[in-house]
Amino acid sequence: MDKQPATSWSIHTRPEIIAKYEIFERVGSGAYADVYRARRLSDGLIVALKEIFDYQSAFREIDALTILNGSPNVVVMHEYFWREEENAVLVLEFLRSDLAAVIRDGKRKKKVEGGDGFSVGEIKRWMIQILTGVDACHRNLIVHRDLKPGNMLISDDGVLKLADFGQARILMEHDIVASDENQQAYKLEDKDGETSEPPEVIPDYENSPRQGSDGQEREAMSKDEYFRQVEELKAKQVVRDDTDKDSNVHDGDISCLATCTVSEMDDDLGRNSFSYDADEAVDDTQGLMTSCVGTRWFRPPELLYGSTMYGLEVDLWSLGCVFAELLSLEPLFPGISDIDQISRVTNVLGNLNEEVWPGCVDLPDYKSISFAKVESPLGIEGCLPNHSGDVISLLKKLICYDPASRATTMEMLNDKYLSEEPLPVPVSELYVPPTMSGPDEDSPRKWNDYREMDSDSDFDGFGPMNVKPTSSGFTIEFP
Ligand SMILES: Nc1ncnc2c1ncn2[C@@H]1O[C@H](COP(=O)(O)OP(=O)(O)OP(=O)(O)O)[C@@H](O)[C@H]1O
């Protein structure tokens, strides 16, 4: 199939779409997609039509949303259109606002009126909704990989829904999904990671993928089974990490910093010479994933250090960053470059070493970047000085170096913090902003945005450093 995008106005000329929808204004656009408000002609329902220009991104989003259909905190996909040489168009429920706008308005209100920002009850309710959405993903072994406030959309009545699954990956076949005949019909990626042609036009599917072909709701996975699967996955990751050493993944060209060579350094010091998702399709054969995903402020250390063997835990770090931002109304780690991002994390958590994360020395870029010893790290409590010990210790369960130590969504949801006084407010009492956040109000650019940039070297304005050539590239030391 041709992966080149059709022109962005193509949506207005597609007979199968305009036969069913009246298309209004464009309401948003991202790196891979334009989104339009539209009205379904049959019943007047207002929907969002998301035209996706990137083939892989479309596959991922359709695949994930099909599996997650019916989860209350994930955006609903009513149907999608996709045929050869056309962009995929997803018909999504229309959501007016997002969590970035909630934080933006909370910050403005605090500036004008003073006070603490959101009440504890409001924060708890937002967190419960976010955790429930991510829990649905993780139960299906879907790692979102781009969790941030701008990808958490909000309905008029305050229901938060995870959106933008263009970077999501399904970590392995899940028995609930695999046993679903209906799902098989829509499955776009087979077990070997080979992609098949998408179906021509898929009508509304009445049967949720979480239902059997008989339409009966499947039994929810038990907590024990859930933890068993997560543990199994973690064990697999350890095995893979060991395999890494043998297969020399350390030197793989998919790591963002590892792609730099000494000659590139001369021309373009540290500007991210990297390969983006296109490489991931190749790496699928080895079960590797790209580290170049997500939005910098929410990206966990394992990705910043170039890991290609990571799991659901990347989302847990991002969750911690979102939680901290809800509490303080400021981003926790607002890095201005990728090195600055690592440096900010180091200043708060201390230096990354075997003591805090056994095995970290095997991360692809661990030996390439070193910082002077941080004698007294600020700690999460230093970043959020006015918050209770309970909330700080909960945050620490997410914002920690060792991915295996991060609390699962289920553990977070069961934490007493969320059920004790002050209780979470009802969803109907949550403030819903009238609009989405603007493009500048969310967070900085993604990895792929660098491709079109002239500057923003990772090292601009970063202070002194020692760069030493090595046989495989270079090392950078920040004294
Ligand atoms: N269901 C929806 N209802 C209303 N607006 C939406 C919806 N989905 C997306 N949008 C709007 O369109 C914008 C782009 O959508 P989205 O983030 O999904 O696209 P993307 O290209 O994958 O973005 P990104 O660059 O963040 O990866 C969003 O920021 C939002 O403003």
Short mmCIF file of C-alpha atoms and ligand atoms in Angstrom, two decimals:
data_model
loop_
_atom_site.label_atom_id
_atom_site.label_comp_id
_atom_site.label_asym_id
_atom_site.label_seq_id
_atom_site.Cartn_x
_atom_site.Cartn_y
_atom_site.Cartn_z
CA MET A 1 0.00 0.00 0.00
CA ASP A 2 1.16 3.52 -0.77
CA LYS A 3 2.14 5.17 2.47
CA GLN A 4 2.10 8.68 1.05
CA PRO A 5 -0.68 10.76 2.48
CA ALA A 6 -3.44 11.99 0.26
CA THR A 7 -4.04 15.72 0.38
CA SER A 8 -5.66 16.99 3.54
CA TRP A 9 -8.80 18.27 1.79
CA SER A 10 -9.50 14.76 0.53
CA ILE A 11 -11.93 14.08 3.34
CA HIS A 12 -14.41 16.54 1.80
CA THR A 13 -14.48 14.65 -1.47
CA ARG A 14 -14.84 11.09 -0.20
CA PRO A 15 -18.30 9.87 -1.22
CA GLU A 16 -18.52 7.20 1.47
CA ILE A 17 -17.91 9.85 4.14
CA ILE A 18 -20.04 12.71 2.86
CA ALA A 19 -22.89 10.28 2.29
CA LYS A 20 -23.03 9.79 6.05
CA TYR A 21 -21.56 12.94 7.60
CA GLU A 22 -21.85 16.69 7.18
CA ILE A 23 -18.32 18.01 7.73
CA PHE A 24 -17.88 21.30 9.55
CA GLU A 25 -14.73 23.16 10.59
CA ARG A 26 -11.33 21.70 11.43
CA VAL A 27 -11.02 21.64 15.20
CA GLY A 28 -7.48 20.47 15.63
CA SER A 29 -4.43 19.10 13.97
CA GLY A 30 -1.47 17.18 15.23
CA ALA A 31 1.70 15.71 13.81
CA TYR A 32 -0.20 13.00 11.95
CA ALA A 33 -3.77 14.07 11.70
CA ASP A 34 -6.40 16.71 11.08
CA VAL A 35 -9.59 16.56 13.11
CA TYR A 36 -12.95 17.95 11.96
CA ARG A 37 -16.25 18.44 13.72
CA ALA A 38 -19.04 16.73 11.83
CA ARG A 39 -22.68 15.71 12.12
CA ARG A 40 -23.94 12.21 11.49
CA LEU A 41 -26.79 12.61 9.02
CA SER A 42 -28.79 9.65 10.28
CA ASP A 43 -29.35 11.01 13.79
CA GLY A 44 -27.65 14.40 14.07
CA LEU A 45 -24.94 13.13 16.44
CA ILE A 46 -21.94 15.47 16.56
CA VAL A 47 -18.72 13.54 16.02
CA ALA A 48 -15.02 14.16 15.38
CA LEU A 49 -13.60 12.92 12.06
CA LYS A 50 -9.88 12.27 12.44
CA GLU A 51 -8.05 12.02 9.13
CA ILE A 52 -4.70 10.36 9.73
CA PHE A 53 -1.89 10.92 7.26
CA ASP A 54 0.49 8.29 8.61
CA TYR A 55 -0.14 4.66 7.79
CA GLN A 56 1.42 3.11 10.88
CA SER A 57 -0.16 5.64 13.19
CA ALA A 58 -3.58 4.87 11.68
CA PHE A 59 -3.05 1.13 12.14
CA ARG A 60 -2.11 1.60 15.75
CA GLU A 61 -4.96 3.89 16.62
CA ILE A 62 -7.60 1.71 14.95
CA ASP A 63 -6.20 -1.44 16.49
CA ALA A 64 -6.04 -0.02 20.01
CA LEU A 65 -9.43 1.72 19.90
CA THR A 66 -11.08 -1.43 18.55
CA ILE A 67 -9.78 -3.44 21.47
CA LEU A 68 -10.61 -0.72 24.00
CA ASN A 69 -14.10 -0.03 22.70
CA GLY A 70 -16.48 0.11 25.65
CA SER A 71 -13.92 1.35 28.18
CA PRO A 72 -15.53 4.34 29.88
CA ASN A 73 -12.35 6.40 30.00
CA VAL A 74 -11.14 5.85 26.45
CA VAL A 75 -12.44 7.84 23.50
CA VAL A 76 -15.16 5.97 21.58
CA MET A 77 -14.51 5.10 17.93
CA HIS A 78 -17.88 4.75 16.22
CA GLU A 79 -16.48 3.50 12.93
CA TYR A 80 -13.65 4.11 10.53
CA PHE A 81 -13.09 4.41 6.81
CA TRP A 82 -9.94 3.21 5.16
CA ARG A 83 -9.24 1.98 1.70
CA GLU A 84 -6.29 1.73 -0.58
CA GLU A 85 -4.45 4.97 -1.32
CA GLU A 86 -6.68 6.99 0.98
CA ASN A 87 -5.97 8.32 4.43
CA ALA A 88 -7.73 6.53 7.26
CA VAL A 89 -10.62 8.51 8.71
CA LEU A 90 -11.75 7.62 12.23
CA VAL A 91 -15.18 8.63 13.45
CA LEU A 92 -14.72 9.46 17.13
CA GLU A 93 -17.02 10.81 19.79
CA PHE A 94 -16.66 14.59 19.88
CA LEU A 95 -15.03 15.88 23.04
CA ARG A 96 -14.95 19.55 23.81
CA SER A 97 -11.92 19.96 26.01
CA ASP A 98 -8.80 18.36 27.45
CA LEU A 99 -6.84 18.14 30.68
CA ALA A 100 -4.22 20.59 29.43
CA ALA A 101 -6.98 23.20 29.24
CA VAL A 102 -8.13 22.28 32.76
CA ILE A 103 -4.58 22.86 34.05
CA ARG A 104 -4.23 26.05 31.99
CA ASP A 105 -7.46 27.51 33.44
CA GLY A 106 -6.59 26.33 36.94
CA LYS A 107 -3.29 28.15 36.69
CA ARG A 108 -4.97 31.36 35.47
CA LYS A 109 -7.51 31.19 38.28
CA LYS A 110 -4.78 30.69 40.83
CA LYS A 111 -2.89 33.69 39.49
CA VAL A 112 -5.95 35.95 39.69
CA GLU A 113 -7.62 34.62 42.82
CA GLY A 114 -4.74 33.03 44.70
CA GLY A 115 -5.43 29.80 46.57
CA ASP A 116 -4.12 26.30 46.01
CA GLY A 117 -5.42 25.46 42.55
CA PHE A 118 -7.67 22.42 42.44
CA SER A 119 -9.20 20.88 45.52
CA VAL A 120 -7.91 17.48 46.63
CA GLY A 121 -11.32 15.99 45.77
CA GLU A 122 -11.10 17.29 42.21
CA ILE A 123 -7.56 15.99 41.75
CA LYS A 124 -8.60 12.60 43.05
CA ARG A 125 -11.51 12.39 40.61
CA TRP A 126 -9.32 13.35 37.64
CA MET A 127 -6.73 10.79 38.72
CA ILE A 128 -9.31 8.01 39.15
CA GLN A 129 -10.54 8.64 35.61
CA ILE A 130 -7.04 8.72 34.15
CA LEU A 131 -6.01 5.58 36.03
CA THR A 132 -9.17 3.75 34.94
CA GLY A 133 -8.42 4.61 31.30
CA VAL A 134 -4.78 3.51 31.54
CA ASP A 135 -5.81 0.41 33.48
CA ALA A 136 -8.07 -0.59 30.57
CA CYS A 137 -5.10 -0.19 28.21
CA HIS A 138 -2.73 -2.16 30.43
CA ARG A 139 -5.19 -5.00 31.03
CA ASN A 140 -5.15 -5.44 27.28
CA LEU A 141 -1.36 -5.03 27.28
CA ILE A 142 -1.63 -1.87 25.26
CA VAL A 143 1.07 0.65 26.07
CA HIS A 144 -0.08 4.14 25.07
CA ARG A 145 3.40 5.71 24.96
CA ASP A 146 2.19 9.30 24.70
CA LEU A 147 0.26 10.03 27.87
CA LYS A 148 0.06 13.74 28.56
CA PRO A 149 -2.69 16.21 29.52
CA GLY A 150 -3.33 17.17 25.87
CA ASN A 151 -4.17 13.55 25.02
CA MET A 152 -6.73 13.31 27.81
CA LEU A 153 -9.93 14.68 26.33
CA ILE A 154 -12.94 15.72 28.39
CA SER A 155 -16.65 15.57 27.61
CA ASP A 156 -19.16 18.29 28.45
CA ASP A 157 -20.14 16.41 31.60
CA GLY A 158 -16.60 15.99 32.93
CA VAL A 159 -15.79 12.46 31.76
CA LEU A 160 -12.12 12.14 30.90
CA LYS A 161 -11.18 9.93 27.94
CA LEU A 162 -7.73 8.87 26.79
CA ALA A 163 -7.14 9.71 23.15
CA ASP A 164 -4.47 9.78 20.46
CA PHE A 165 -3.39 6.15 20.30
CA GLY A 166 -1.21 6.77 17.25
CA GLN A 167 1.88 5.66 19.15
CA ALA A 168 0.26 2.81 21.05
CA ARG A 169 1.64 -0.73 20.87
CA ILE A 170 0.05 -4.01 21.82
CA LEU A 171 2.78 -5.81 23.72
CA MET A 172 1.60 -9.34 23.07
CA GLU A 173 -1.46 -11.23 22.06
CA HIS A 174 -3.97 -11.21 24.82
CA ASP A 175 -6.24 -14.16 25.37
CA ILE A 176 -9.34 -12.03 25.69
CA VAL A 177 -8.64 -10.40 22.36
CA ALA A 178 -7.33 -13.49 20.62
CA SER A 179 -10.34 -15.54 21.54
CA ASP A 180 -12.73 -13.00 20.12
CA GLU A 181 -13.91 -14.02 16.70
CA ASN A 182 -15.33 -10.63 16.00
CA GLN A 183 -12.07 -8.96 16.90
CA GLN A 184 -10.12 -11.23 14.60
CA ALA A 185 -12.04 -9.82 11.69
CA TYR A 186 -10.77 -6.34 12.47
CA LYS A 187 -7.31 -7.26 13.65
CA LEU A 188 -4.84 -5.39 11.53
CA GLU A 189 -1.59 -6.89 12.72
CA ASP A 190 -1.01 -10.61 12.97
CA LYS A 191 1.02 -12.41 15.60
CA ASP A 192 4.29 -12.04 13.71
CA GLY A 193 3.82 -8.32 13.44
CA GLU A 194 3.05 -8.67 9.73
CA THR A 195 0.46 -6.21 8.63
CA SER A 196 -2.44 -7.17 6.46
CA GLU A 197 -4.41 -4.92 4.19
CA PRO A 198 -7.04 -3.04 6.13
CA PRO A 199 -10.62 -3.84 5.27
CA GLU A 200 -12.08 -1.53 2.67
CA VAL A 201 -14.82 0.23 4.60
CA ILE A 202 -15.83 -0.92 8.01
CA PRO A 203 -19.38 -0.14 9.03
CA ASP A 204 -20.34 0.67 12.62
CA TYR A 205 -19.59 -2.42 14.59
CA GLU A 206 -22.34 -3.26 16.99
CA ASN A 207 -20.35 -5.85 18.84
CA SER A 208 -17.75 -4.35 21.08
CA PRO A 209 -14.44 -6.23 20.83
CA ARG A 210 -14.80 -6.81 24.54
CA GLN A 211 -17.94 -8.77 23.87
CA GLY A 212 -18.13 -12.22 22.44
CA SER A 213 -19.68 -12.81 19.06
CA ASP A 214 -22.85 -13.65 20.96
CA GLY A 215 -22.88 -10.08 22.23
CA GLN A 216 -22.38 -11.17 25.84
CA GLU A 217 -20.08 -9.05 27.96
CA ARG A 218 -16.88 -10.93 28.73
CA GLU A 219 -16.01 -11.55 32.31
CA ALA A 220 -13.52 -8.97 33.56
CA MET A 221 -10.04 -10.35 34.19
CA SER A 222 -9.50 -11.10 37.85
CA LYS A 223 -7.04 -9.01 39.80
CA ASP A 224 -4.81 -12.05 40.34
CA GLU A 225 -4.79 -12.85 36.66
CA TYR A 226 -3.97 -9.23 35.90
CA PHE A 227 -1.00 -9.16 38.26
CA ARG A 228 0.10 -12.58 37.04
CA GLN A 229 0.20 -11.28 33.49
CA VAL A 230 2.03 -8.11 34.46
CA GLU A 231 4.60 -10.17 36.40
CA GLU A 232 4.99 -12.49 33.43
CA LEU A 233 5.57 -9.54 31.21
CA LYS A 234 8.15 -8.09 33.57
CA ALA A 235 9.93 -11.45 33.66
CA LYS A 236 9.91 -11.51 29.89
CA GLN A 237 11.44 -8.09 29.87
CA VAL A 238 14.30 -9.24 32.07
CA VAL A 239 14.90 -12.15 29.73
CA ARG A 240 14.87 -9.82 26.79
CA ASP A 241 17.28 -7.46 28.50
CA ASP A 242 19.65 -10.37 28.98
CA THR A 243 19.26 -11.34 25.36
CA ASP A 244 20.10 -7.76 24.52
CA LYS A 245 23.61 -8.13 25.77
CA ASP A 246 24.22 -11.00 23.42
CA SER A 247 22.51 -9.55 20.45
CA ASN A 248 24.36 -6.29 20.91
CA VAL A 249 21.23 -4.19 21.05
CA HIS A 250 23.34 -1.67 22.90
CA ASP A 251 24.80 -0.60 19.61
CA GLY A 252 21.53 -0.69 17.73
CA ASP A 253 20.89 2.34 15.59
CA ILE A 254 17.46 2.89 17.02
CA SER A 255 18.59 4.64 20.16
CA CYS A 256 18.21 8.37 19.82
CA LEU A 257 21.62 9.31 21.12
CA ALA A 258 23.32 6.20 19.87
CA THR A 259 22.59 7.23 16.32
CA CYS A 260 24.96 10.17 16.60
CA THR A 261 28.39 9.55 15.20
CA VAL A 262 31.51 11.56 15.81
CA SER A 263 31.32 13.09 12.34
CA GLU A 264 27.72 14.14 12.88
CA MET A 265 28.82 15.73 16.11
CA ASP A 266 31.15 17.99 14.19
CA ASP A 267 28.40 19.19 11.89
CA ASP A 268 25.53 19.28 14.22
CA LEU A 269 26.31 18.86 17.84
CA GLY A 270 23.72 16.62 19.34
CA ARG A 271 20.86 17.57 17.14
CA ASN A 272 18.84 14.40 17.27
CA SER A 273 19.91 12.28 14.38
CA PHE A 274 17.56 9.46 14.90
CA SER A 275 15.23 7.20 13.18
CA TYR A 276 11.61 7.38 14.12
CA ASP A 277 8.84 4.84 14.00
CA ALA A 278 9.66 3.66 10.51
CA ASP A 279 12.45 1.72 12.15
CA GLU A 280 10.13 0.16 14.62
CA ALA A 281 8.45 -1.97 11.98
CA VAL A 282 11.84 -3.50 11.24
CA ASP A 283 12.58 -3.95 14.89
CA ASP A 284 9.31 -5.72 15.45
CA THR A 285 10.94 -8.88 14.17
CA GLN A 286 13.25 -8.84 17.19
CA GLY A 287 10.59 -7.61 19.55
CA LEU A 288 12.37 -4.29 19.89
CA MET A 289 10.64 -0.97 20.15
CA THR A 290 11.84 2.50 19.40
CA SER A 291 12.86 4.74 22.28
CA CYS A 292 11.86 7.77 20.22
CA VAL A 293 8.26 8.01 21.36
CA GLY A 294 6.20 10.26 23.54
CA THR A 295 6.46 13.88 24.44
CA ARG A 296 9.65 14.88 26.16
CA TRP A 297 8.32 16.20 29.48
CA PHE A 298 6.49 12.94 30.11
CA ARG A 299 9.15 10.57 28.79
CA PRO A 300 10.62 8.13 31.33
CA PRO A 301 14.34 7.64 31.95
CA GLU A 302 14.46 4.28 30.17
CA LEU A 303 13.40 5.97 26.93
CA LEU A 304 15.66 8.96 27.47
CA TYR A 305 18.56 6.51 27.81
CA GLY A 306 17.56 4.78 24.59
CA SER A 307 15.94 1.56 25.81
CA THR A 308 14.25 -0.53 23.16
CA MET A 309 13.02 -3.15 25.63
CA TYR A 310 10.46 -1.44 27.74
CA GLY A 311 6.94 -2.19 28.85
CA LEU A 312 3.77 -0.77 30.32
CA GLU A 313 5.87 1.06 32.91
CA VAL A 314 6.66 3.88 30.48
CA ASP A 315 3.02 4.94 30.85
CA LEU A 316 3.30 4.81 34.65
CA TRP A 317 6.10 7.38 34.67
CA SER A 318 4.04 9.66 32.39
CA LEU A 319 1.08 9.20 34.73
CA GLY A 320 3.24 10.37 37.62
CA CYS A 321 4.20 13.49 35.67
CA VAL A 322 0.54 14.25 34.93
CA PHE A 323 -0.38 13.68 38.58
CA ALA A 324 2.35 16.06 39.74
CA GLU A 325 1.19 18.67 37.24
CA LEU A 326 -2.38 18.47 38.50
CA LEU A 327 -1.10 19.06 42.01
CA SER A 328 1.25 21.96 41.31
CA LEU A 329 -0.18 23.26 38.00
CA GLU A 330 3.38 23.27 36.69
CA PRO A 331 5.09 20.57 34.63
CA LEU A 332 7.31 18.40 36.81
CA PHE A 333 10.22 18.04 34.36
CA PRO A 334 9.92 20.74 31.68
CA GLY A 335 13.09 19.89 29.79
CA ILE A 336 14.12 22.18 26.97
CA SER A 337 16.16 19.48 25.28
CA ASP A 338 16.59 15.76 25.82
CA ILE A 339 19.81 16.13 27.74
CA ASP A 340 18.20 18.85 29.83
CA GLN A 341 15.33 16.46 30.45
CA ILE A 342 17.68 13.82 31.86
CA SER A 343 19.48 16.47 33.87
CA ARG A 344 16.23 17.67 35.48
CA VAL A 345 15.29 14.14 36.45
CA THR A 346 18.77 13.63 37.91
CA ASN A 347 18.53 16.80 39.97
CA VAL A 348 15.31 15.56 41.54
CA LEU A 349 15.91 11.79 41.87
CA GLY A 350 19.70 11.81 42.16
CA ASN A 351 22.14 10.10 39.84
CA LEU A 352 21.06 7.02 37.96
CA ASN A 353 23.13 4.06 39.12
CA GLU A 354 22.94 0.35 39.87
CA GLU A 355 21.82 1.07 43.39
CA VAL A 356 18.60 2.78 42.33
CA TRP A 357 18.02 0.68 39.23
CA PRO A 358 19.89 -2.61 38.99
CA GLY A 359 20.77 -3.20 35.36
CA CYS A 360 20.66 0.43 34.29
CA VAL A 361 24.28 0.31 33.12
CA ASP A 362 23.07 -1.80 30.21
CA LEU A 363 20.85 0.96 28.88
CA PRO A 364 22.08 1.86 25.38
CA ASP A 365 23.04 5.43 26.26
CA TYR A 366 23.99 4.95 29.89
CA LYS A 367 27.69 5.08 29.25
CA SER A 368 27.36 7.92 26.77
CA ILE A 369 26.00 10.49 29.21
CA SER A 370 27.28 11.18 32.69
CA PHE A 371 26.55 13.91 35.15
CA ALA A 372 28.53 15.17 38.12
CA LYS A 373 27.40 13.65 41.41
CA VAL A 374 24.20 15.29 42.65
CA GLU A 375 25.00 15.49 46.37
CA SER A 376 21.55 16.42 47.61
CA PRO A 377 18.79 15.63 45.15
CA LEU A 378 15.71 17.79 45.49
CA GLY A 379 13.35 14.82 45.79
CA ILE A 380 9.71 14.78 44.76
CA GLU A 381 8.87 16.45 48.08
CA GLY A 382 11.14 19.35 47.13
CA CYS A 383 9.19 19.82 43.89
CA LEU A 384 5.83 19.80 45.69
CA PRO A 385 6.56 21.41 49.04
CA ASN A 386 2.95 22.09 50.02
CA HIS A 387 1.63 18.57 49.64
CA SER A 388 0.97 15.85 52.16
CA GLY A 389 3.30 12.93 52.83
CA ASP A 390 0.61 10.56 51.51
CA VAL A 391 0.44 12.18 48.14
CA ILE A 392 4.23 12.42 47.88
CA SER A 393 4.68 8.74 48.65
CA LEU A 394 2.05 7.86 46.05
CA LEU A 395 3.85 9.97 43.47
CA LYS A 396 7.13 8.28 44.34
CA LYS A 397 5.57 4.97 43.37
CA LEU A 398 5.31 6.26 39.81
CA ILE A 399 8.25 8.63 39.53
CA CYS A 400 11.08 6.24 40.22
CA TYR A 401 14.00 5.12 38.09
CA ASP A 402 13.50 1.38 38.19
CA PRO A 403 10.51 0.58 35.96
CA ALA A 404 9.90 -2.66 37.86
CA SER A 405 9.32 -0.68 41.07
CA ARG A 406 6.57 1.49 39.63
CA ALA A 407 3.08 0.82 40.95
CA THR A 408 0.60 -0.67 38.49
CA THR A 409 -2.59 1.21 37.68
CA MET A 410 -4.50 -1.32 39.78
CA GLU A 411 -2.25 -0.71 42.79
CA MET A 412 -2.71 3.03 42.34
CA LEU A 413 -6.49 2.71 42.09
CA ASN A 414 -6.54 0.63 45.28
CA ASP A 415 -4.38 3.07 47.21
CA LYS A 416 -6.12 4.44 50.29
CA TYR A 417 -5.32 8.01 49.21
CA LEU A 418 -8.07 7.82 46.58
CA SER A 419 -10.76 6.50 48.89
CA GLU A 420 -10.09 8.42 52.10
CA GLU A 421 -11.22 11.93 53.07
CA PRO A 422 -11.40 14.32 51.38
CA LEU A 423 -13.35 12.13 48.99
CA PRO A 424 -13.18 12.49 45.22
CA VAL A 425 -15.84 14.93 44.01
CA PRO A 426 -18.56 13.59 41.67
CA VAL A 427 -17.65 13.84 37.98
CA SER A 428 -20.49 16.35 37.53
CA GLU A 429 -18.72 18.79 39.86
CA LEU A 430 -15.52 18.91 37.83
CA TYR A 431 -14.69 22.11 36.00
CA VAL A 432 -14.83 21.62 32.21
CA PRO A 433 -13.15 24.36 30.16
CA PRO A 434 -15.11 25.68 27.19
CA THR A 435 -12.29 24.92 24.74
CA MET A 436 -9.33 22.65 24.05
CA SER A 437 -5.82 23.68 24.99
CA GLY A 438 -3.99 25.52 22.23
CA PRO A 439 -0.93 24.03 20.51
CA ASP A 440 1.47 25.90 22.80
CA GLU A 441 -0.25 25.09 26.01
CA ASP A 442 0.45 21.46 26.28
CA SER A 443 4.00 20.35 26.13
CA PRO A 444 7.00 20.52 23.92
CA ARG A 445 7.59 18.84 20.63
CA LYS A 446 7.85 15.17 20.00
CA TRP A 447 10.81 13.33 18.60
CA ASN A 448 9.54 13.51 15.06
CA ASP A 449 9.17 17.28 15.21
CA TYR A 450 12.93 17.57 15.22
CA ARG A 451 13.02 16.42 11.65
CA GLU A 452 11.80 19.75 10.45
CA MET A 453 13.77 21.90 12.81
CA ASP A 454 16.76 24.05 12.14
CA SER A 455 17.96 24.46 15.68
CA ASP A 456 17.23 23.38 19.22
CA SER A 457 20.32 21.33 19.57
CA ASP A 458 20.17 19.23 22.68
CA PHE A 459 23.16 21.09 23.97
CA ASP A 460 22.21 24.69 23.22
CA GLY A 461 22.78 26.73 26.33
CA PHE A 462 23.48 23.67 28.40
CA GLY A 463 26.81 24.72 29.80
CA PRO A 464 30.22 23.07 29.68
CA MET A 465 30.64 19.48 28.64
CA ASN A 466 33.33 17.05 27.65
CA VAL A 467 32.80 15.09 24.48
CA LYS A 468 35.08 12.12 23.94
CA PRO A 469 35.12 10.00 20.82
CA THR A 470 34.83 6.25 21.37
CA SER A 471 34.99 3.32 18.99
CA SER A 472 31.21 3.24 18.65
CA GLY A 473 30.42 6.96 18.76
CA PHE A 474 31.09 9.33 21.64
CA THR A 475 30.48 9.96 25.30
CA ILE A 476 29.26 13.20 26.84
CA GLU A 477 30.19 14.24 30.32
CA PHE A 478 28.61 17.14 32.19
CA PRO A 479 31.05 18.14 34.88
N1 LIG B 1 -12.42 13.22 19.71
C1 LIG B 1 -12.08 14.48 19.53
N2 LIG B 1 -12.97 15.45 19.71
C2 LIG B 1 -12.64 16.75 19.54
N3 LIG B 1 -11.41 17.17 19.18
C3 LIG B 1 -10.47 16.23 18.98
C4 LIG B 1 -10.74 14.84 19.14
N4 LIG B 1 -9.62 14.16 18.88
C5 LIG B 1 -8.67 15.06 18.59
N5 LIG B 1 -9.17 16.32 18.63
C6 LIG B 1 -8.43 17.57 18.38
O1 LIG B 1 -7.50 17.37 17.33
C7 LIG B 1 -6.16 17.57 17.80
C8 LIG B 1 -5.24 16.57 17.14
O2 LIG B 1 -5.66 15.26 17.47
P1 LIG B 1 -4.63 14.14 17.92
O3 LIG B 1 -3.82 14.66 19.07
O4 LIG B 1 -5.39 12.90 18.17
O5 LIG B 1 -3.78 14.04 16.59
P2 LIG B 1 -2.28 13.65 16.40
O6 LIG B 1 -1.81 14.05 15.03
O7 LIG B 1 -2.18 12.20 16.71
O8 LIG B 1 -1.63 14.57 17.51
P3 LIG B 1 -0.18 14.57 18.14
O9 LIG B 1 0.62 15.56 17.35
O10 LIG B 1 -0.45 15.03 19.57
O11 LIG B 1 0.31 13.16 18.06
C9 LIG B 1 -6.24 17.43 19.30
O12 LIG B 1 -5.24 18.17 19.93
C10 LIG B 1 -7.62 17.98 19.59
O13 LIG B 1 -7.57 19.39 19.63
#
